[in-house]
GROMACS .gro file of C-alpha atoms in nm:
model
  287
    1UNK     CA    1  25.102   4.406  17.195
    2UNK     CA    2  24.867   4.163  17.335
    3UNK     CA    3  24.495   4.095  17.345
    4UNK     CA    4  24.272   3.894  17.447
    5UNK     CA    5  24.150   3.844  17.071
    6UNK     CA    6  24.330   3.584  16.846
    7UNK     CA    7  24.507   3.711  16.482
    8UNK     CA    8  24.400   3.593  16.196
    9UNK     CA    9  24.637   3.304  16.086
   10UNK     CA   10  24.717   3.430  15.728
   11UNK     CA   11  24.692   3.800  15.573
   12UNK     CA   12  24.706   3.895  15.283
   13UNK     CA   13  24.747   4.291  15.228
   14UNK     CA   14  24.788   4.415  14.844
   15UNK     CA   15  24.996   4.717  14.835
   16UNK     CA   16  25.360   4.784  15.002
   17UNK     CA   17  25.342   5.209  15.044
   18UNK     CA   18  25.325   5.325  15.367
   19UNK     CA   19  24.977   5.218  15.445
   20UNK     CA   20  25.019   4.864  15.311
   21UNK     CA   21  25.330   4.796  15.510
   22UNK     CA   22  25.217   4.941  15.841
   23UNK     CA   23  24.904   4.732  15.882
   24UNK     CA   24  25.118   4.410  15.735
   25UNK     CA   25  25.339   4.516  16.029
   26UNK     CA   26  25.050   4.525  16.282
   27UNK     CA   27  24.924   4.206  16.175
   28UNK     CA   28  25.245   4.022  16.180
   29UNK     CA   29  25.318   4.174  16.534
   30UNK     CA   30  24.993   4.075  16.645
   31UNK     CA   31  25.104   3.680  16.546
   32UNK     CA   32  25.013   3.679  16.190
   33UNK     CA   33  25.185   3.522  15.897
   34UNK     CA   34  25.138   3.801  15.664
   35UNK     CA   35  25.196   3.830  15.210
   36UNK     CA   36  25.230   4.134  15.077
   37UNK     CA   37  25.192   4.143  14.760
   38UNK     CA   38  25.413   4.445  14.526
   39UNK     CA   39  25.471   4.459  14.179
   40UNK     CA   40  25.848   4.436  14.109
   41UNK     CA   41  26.120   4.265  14.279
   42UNK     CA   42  26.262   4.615  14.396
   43UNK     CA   43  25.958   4.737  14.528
   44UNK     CA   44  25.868   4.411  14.694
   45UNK     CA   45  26.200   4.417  14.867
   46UNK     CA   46  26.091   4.805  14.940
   47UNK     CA   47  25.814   4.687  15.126
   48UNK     CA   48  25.951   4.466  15.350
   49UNK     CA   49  26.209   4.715  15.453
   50UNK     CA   50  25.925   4.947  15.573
   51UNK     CA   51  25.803   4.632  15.757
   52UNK     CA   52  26.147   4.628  15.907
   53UNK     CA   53  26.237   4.997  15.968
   54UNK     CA   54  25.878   5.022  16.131
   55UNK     CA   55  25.963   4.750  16.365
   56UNK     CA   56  26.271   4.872  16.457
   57UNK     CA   57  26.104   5.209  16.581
   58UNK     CA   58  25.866   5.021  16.800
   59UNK     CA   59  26.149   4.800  16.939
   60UNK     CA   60  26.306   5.140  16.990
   61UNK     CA   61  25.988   5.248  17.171
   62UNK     CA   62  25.969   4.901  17.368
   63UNK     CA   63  25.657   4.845  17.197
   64UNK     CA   64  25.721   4.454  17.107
   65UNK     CA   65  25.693   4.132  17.352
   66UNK     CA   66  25.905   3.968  17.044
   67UNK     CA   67  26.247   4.060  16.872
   68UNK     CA   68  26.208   4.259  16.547
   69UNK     CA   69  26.340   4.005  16.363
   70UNK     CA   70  26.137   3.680  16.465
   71UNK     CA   71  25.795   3.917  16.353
   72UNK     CA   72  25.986   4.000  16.033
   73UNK     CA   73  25.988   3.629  15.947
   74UNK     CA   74  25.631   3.603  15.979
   75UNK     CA   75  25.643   3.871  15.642
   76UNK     CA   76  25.687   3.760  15.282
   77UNK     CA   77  25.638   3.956  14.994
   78UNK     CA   78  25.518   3.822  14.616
   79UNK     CA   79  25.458   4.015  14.318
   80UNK     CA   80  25.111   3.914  14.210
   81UNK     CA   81  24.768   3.890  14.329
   82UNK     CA   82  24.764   3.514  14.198
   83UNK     CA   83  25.034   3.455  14.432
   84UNK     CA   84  24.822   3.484  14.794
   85UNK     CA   85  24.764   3.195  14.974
   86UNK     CA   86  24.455   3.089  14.903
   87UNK     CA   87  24.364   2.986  15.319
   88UNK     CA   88  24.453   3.365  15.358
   89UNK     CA   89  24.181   3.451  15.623
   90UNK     CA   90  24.195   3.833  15.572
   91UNK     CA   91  24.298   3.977  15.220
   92UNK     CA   92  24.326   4.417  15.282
   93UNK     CA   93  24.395   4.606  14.958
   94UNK     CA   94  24.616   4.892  15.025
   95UNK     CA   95  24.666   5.040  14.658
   96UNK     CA   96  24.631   5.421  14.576
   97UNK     CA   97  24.238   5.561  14.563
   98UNK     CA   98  24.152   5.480  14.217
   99UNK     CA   99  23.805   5.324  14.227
  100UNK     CA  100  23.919   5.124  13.858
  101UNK     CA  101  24.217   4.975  14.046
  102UNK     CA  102  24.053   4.874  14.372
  103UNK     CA  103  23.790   4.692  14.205
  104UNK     CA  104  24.056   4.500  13.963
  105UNK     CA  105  24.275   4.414  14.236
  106UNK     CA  106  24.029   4.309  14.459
  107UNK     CA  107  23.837   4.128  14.164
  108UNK     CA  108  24.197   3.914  14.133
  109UNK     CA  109  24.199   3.877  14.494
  110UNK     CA  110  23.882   3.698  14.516
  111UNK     CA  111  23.978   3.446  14.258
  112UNK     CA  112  24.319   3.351  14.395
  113UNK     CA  113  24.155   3.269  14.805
  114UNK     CA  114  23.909   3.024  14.961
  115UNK     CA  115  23.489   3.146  14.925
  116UNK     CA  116  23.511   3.222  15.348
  117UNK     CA  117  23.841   3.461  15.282
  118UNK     CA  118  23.745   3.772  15.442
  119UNK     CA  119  23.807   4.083  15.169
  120UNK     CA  120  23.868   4.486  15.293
  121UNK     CA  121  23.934   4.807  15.112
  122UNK     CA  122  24.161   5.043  15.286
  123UNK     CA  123  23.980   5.300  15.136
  124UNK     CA  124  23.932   5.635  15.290
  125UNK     CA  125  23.582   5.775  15.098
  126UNK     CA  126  23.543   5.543  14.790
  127UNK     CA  127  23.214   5.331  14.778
  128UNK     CA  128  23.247   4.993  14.876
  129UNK     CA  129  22.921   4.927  14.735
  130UNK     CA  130  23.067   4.965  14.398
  131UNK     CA  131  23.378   4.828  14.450
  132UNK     CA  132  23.154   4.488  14.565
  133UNK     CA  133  23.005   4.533  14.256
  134UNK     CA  134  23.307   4.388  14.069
  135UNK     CA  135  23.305   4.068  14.304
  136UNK     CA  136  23.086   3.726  14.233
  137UNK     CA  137  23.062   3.729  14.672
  138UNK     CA  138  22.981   4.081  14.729
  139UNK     CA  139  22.868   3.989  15.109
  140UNK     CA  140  23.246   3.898  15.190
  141UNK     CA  141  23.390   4.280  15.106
  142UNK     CA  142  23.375   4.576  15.370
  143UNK     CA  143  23.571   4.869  15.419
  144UNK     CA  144  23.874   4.853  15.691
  145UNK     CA  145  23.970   5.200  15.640
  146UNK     CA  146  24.326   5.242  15.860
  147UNK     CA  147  24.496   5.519  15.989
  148UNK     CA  148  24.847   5.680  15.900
  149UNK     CA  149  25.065   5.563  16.115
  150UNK     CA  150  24.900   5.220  16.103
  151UNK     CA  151  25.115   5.045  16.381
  152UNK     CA  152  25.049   5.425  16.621
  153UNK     CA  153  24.675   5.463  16.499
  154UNK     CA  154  24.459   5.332  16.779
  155UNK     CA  155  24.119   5.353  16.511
  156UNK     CA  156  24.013   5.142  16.224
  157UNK     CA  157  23.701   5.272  16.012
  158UNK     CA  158  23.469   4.916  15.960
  159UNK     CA  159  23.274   5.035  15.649
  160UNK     CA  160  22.964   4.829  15.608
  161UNK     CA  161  22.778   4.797  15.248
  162UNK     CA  162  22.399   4.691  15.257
  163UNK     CA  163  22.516   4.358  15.097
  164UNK     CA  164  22.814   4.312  15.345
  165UNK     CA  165  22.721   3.945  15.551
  166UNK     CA  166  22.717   3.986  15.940
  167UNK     CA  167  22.989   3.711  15.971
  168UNK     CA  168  23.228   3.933  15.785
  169UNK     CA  169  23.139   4.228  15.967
  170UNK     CA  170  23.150   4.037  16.257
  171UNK     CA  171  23.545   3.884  16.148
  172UNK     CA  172  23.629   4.239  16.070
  173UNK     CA  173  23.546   4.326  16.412
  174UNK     CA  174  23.754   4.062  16.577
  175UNK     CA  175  24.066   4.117  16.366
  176UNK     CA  176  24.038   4.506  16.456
  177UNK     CA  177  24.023   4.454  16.834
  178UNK     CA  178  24.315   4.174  16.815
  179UNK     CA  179  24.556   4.437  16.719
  180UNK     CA  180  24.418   4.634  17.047
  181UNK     CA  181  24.257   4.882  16.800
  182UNK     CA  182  23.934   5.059  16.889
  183UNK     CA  183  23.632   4.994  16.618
  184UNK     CA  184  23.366   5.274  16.464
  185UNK     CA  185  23.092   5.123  16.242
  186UNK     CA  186  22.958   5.354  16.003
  187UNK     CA  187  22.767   5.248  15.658
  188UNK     CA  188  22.928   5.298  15.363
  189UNK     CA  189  22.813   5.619  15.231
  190UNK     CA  190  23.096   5.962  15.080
  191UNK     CA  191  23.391   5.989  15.297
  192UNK     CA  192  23.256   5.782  15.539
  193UNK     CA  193  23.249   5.908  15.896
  194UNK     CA  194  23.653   6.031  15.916
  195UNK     CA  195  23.722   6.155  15.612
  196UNK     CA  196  23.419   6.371  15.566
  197UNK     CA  197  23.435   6.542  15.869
  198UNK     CA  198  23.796   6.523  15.825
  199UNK     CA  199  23.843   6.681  15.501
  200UNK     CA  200  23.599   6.954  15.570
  201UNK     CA  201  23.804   7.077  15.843
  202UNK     CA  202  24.120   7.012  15.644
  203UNK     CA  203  23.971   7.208  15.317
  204UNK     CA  204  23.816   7.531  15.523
  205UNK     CA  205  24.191   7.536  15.688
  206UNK     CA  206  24.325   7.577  15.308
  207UNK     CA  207  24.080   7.815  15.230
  208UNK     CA  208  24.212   8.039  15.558
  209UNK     CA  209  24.569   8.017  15.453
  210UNK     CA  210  24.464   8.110  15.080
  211UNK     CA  211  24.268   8.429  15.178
  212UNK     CA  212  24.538   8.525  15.443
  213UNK     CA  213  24.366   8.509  15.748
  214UNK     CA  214  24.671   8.351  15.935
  215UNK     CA  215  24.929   8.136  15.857
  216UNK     CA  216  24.957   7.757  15.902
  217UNK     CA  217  25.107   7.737  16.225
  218UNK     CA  218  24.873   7.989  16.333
  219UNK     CA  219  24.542   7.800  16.221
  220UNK     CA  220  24.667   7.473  16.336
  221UNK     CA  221  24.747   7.606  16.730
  222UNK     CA  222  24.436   7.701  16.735
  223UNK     CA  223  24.247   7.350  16.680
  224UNK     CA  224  24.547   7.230  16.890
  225UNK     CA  225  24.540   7.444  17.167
  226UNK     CA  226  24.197   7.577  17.154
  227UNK     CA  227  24.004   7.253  17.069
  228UNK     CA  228  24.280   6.999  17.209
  229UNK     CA  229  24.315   6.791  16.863
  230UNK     CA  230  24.614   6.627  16.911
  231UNK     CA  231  24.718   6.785  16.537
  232UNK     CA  232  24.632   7.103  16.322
  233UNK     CA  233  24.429   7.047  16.037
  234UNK     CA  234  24.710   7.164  15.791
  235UNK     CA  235  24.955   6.956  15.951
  236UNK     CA  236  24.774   6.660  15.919
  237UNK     CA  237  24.718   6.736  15.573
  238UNK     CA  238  25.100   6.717  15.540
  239UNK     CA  239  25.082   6.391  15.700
  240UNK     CA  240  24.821   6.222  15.494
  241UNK     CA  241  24.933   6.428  15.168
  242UNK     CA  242  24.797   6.680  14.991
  243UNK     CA  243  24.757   6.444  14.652
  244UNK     CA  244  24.574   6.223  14.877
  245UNK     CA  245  24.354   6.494  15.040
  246UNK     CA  246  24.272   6.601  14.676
  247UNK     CA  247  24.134   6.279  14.563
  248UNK     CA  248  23.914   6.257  14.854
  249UNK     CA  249  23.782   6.578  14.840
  250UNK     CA  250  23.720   6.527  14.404
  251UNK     CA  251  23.538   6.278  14.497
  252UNK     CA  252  23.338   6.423  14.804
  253UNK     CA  253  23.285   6.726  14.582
  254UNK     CA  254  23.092   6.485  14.331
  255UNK     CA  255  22.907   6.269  14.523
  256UNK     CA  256  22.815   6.576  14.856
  257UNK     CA  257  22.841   6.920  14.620
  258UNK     CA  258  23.040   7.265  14.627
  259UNK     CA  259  23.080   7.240  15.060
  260UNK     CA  260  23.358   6.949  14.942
  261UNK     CA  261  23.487   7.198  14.641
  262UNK     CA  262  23.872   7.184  14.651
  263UNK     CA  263  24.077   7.525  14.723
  264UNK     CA  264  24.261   7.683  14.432
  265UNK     CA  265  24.585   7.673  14.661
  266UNK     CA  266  24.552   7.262  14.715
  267UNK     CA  267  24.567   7.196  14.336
  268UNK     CA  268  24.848   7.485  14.316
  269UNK     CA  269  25.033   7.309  14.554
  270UNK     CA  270  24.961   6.961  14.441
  271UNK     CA  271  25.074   7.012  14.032
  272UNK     CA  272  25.424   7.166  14.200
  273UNK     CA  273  25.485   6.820  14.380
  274UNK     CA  274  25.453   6.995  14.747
  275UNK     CA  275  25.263   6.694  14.881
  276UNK     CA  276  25.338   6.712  15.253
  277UNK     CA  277  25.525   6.498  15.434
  278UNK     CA  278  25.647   6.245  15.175
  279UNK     CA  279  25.786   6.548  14.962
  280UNK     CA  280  25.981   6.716  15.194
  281UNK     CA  281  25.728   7.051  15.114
  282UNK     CA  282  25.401   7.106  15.187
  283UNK     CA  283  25.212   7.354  15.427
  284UNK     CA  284  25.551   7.293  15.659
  285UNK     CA  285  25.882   7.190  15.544
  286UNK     CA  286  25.947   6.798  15.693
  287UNK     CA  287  26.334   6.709  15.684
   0.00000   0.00000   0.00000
């Protein structure tokens, strides 16, 4: 991939799960050096396999102007916030939505890089008001909400708090488009733009297959075919998970009311492990 827009020269992304390793994959493919930073030597060395099986699927794909393993080498892992380079122009935390953790993690991140280190949330409805709250430089947090598959997504979310500076929001914007990614704006407010509209489809969906008005194939052809989303609602709750989907909508349901209330069947399905995708079970079964 190439653009017209430089990389930043050093990123830091907290978090090696599928979401932390695919946009420390499209950074480092874009020219970055890139830290990741995982607890644990085994699931440090789990993250930078993702890095590497993801790369080998784009090779696959012919999606790189460089070998596989000359990006790979741009990718080191550590296991502690402390650890991050402190010139790090970018720092994204990637960790699970947990508004406690985000804030702590982020809090450590800001006291291990340089005062003009550029911080983001991956977050997908949290407020990043709040989570600036924890931070002695509020102005240099936004939200970079990414999409699953980060390397395949062509959208980033740039989620703007009424203290966020304009030169972050304005860095934000530059390190989106250099990984030939397409931009929305929205300010920060439940769910954001994506996931509110999102989960609303993805919850009424539920709600069909729980009062048997079709089944999951069924509903999802229907947005597919009828409505030409590229995915059914239900299936792309598989993707994302339905433990993830859950936490969203909690916390839609108590910042926006009963519209964001979450389906019996998704907290049925959700305390039996069938999370989608990264189970093996969920509305489909994924082999």
């Amino acid at each position: 991939m190439t653009t017209s827009t430089p990389a930043p020269a050093l990123v830091g992304v907290i978090g090696g799960g599928r979401m932390g390793a695919g946009i420390a994959q499209s950074y480092a493919t874009a020219g970055s050096t890139v830290t990741i930073v995982e607890s644990g030597a085994e699931a440090a060395a789990a993250a930078r396999e993702r890095v590497a099986t993801g790369l080998k699927r784009a090779a696959e794909r012919d999606l790189l102007t460089e070998p596989p393993d000359e990006i790979l080498a741009r990718v080191s892992t550590v296991e502690s916030v402390a650890e991050l380079p402190t010139a790090a122009d970018l720092v994204v935390e990637a960790v699970p939505e947990d508004p406690a953790l985000k804030a702590r993690v982020l809090a450590a991140a800001e006291q291990s890089v340089s005062a003009d280190t550029v911080l983001a949330s991956n977050t997908s409805s949290l407020s990043v008001t709040e989570l600036a709250a924890a931070l002695t430089r509020p102005g240099r947090l936004l939200g970079m909400h990414f999409f699953n598959p980060v390397p395949a997504s062509d959208l980033i979310e740039i989620v703007v708090a009424p203290g966020t500076d304009a030169g972050t929001v304005e860095a934000a914007l530059r390190w989106t488009r250099c990984l030939g990614k397409k931009d929305v704006v929205v300010k920060d407010s439940p769910g954001f733009a994506s996931s509110r509209l999102g989960v609303a489809l993805g919850l009424e969906a539920i709600r069909m297959v729980e009062e048997g008005v079709a089944q999951p194939e069924a509903i999802d052809d229907a947005m597919r075919l009828g409505y030409k989303h590229p995915m059914g609602p239900l299936r792309l709750t598989d993707l994302v998970g339905l433990d993830v989907r859950l936490a969203i909508a909690e916390h839609l349901h108590a910042t926006l009311g009963e519209r964001f209330a979450p389906p019996g069947l998704m907290r049925e399905m959700v305390a039996r492990g069938e999370l989608g995708r990264k189970t093996g079970q969920g509305f489909y079964t994924w082999h």
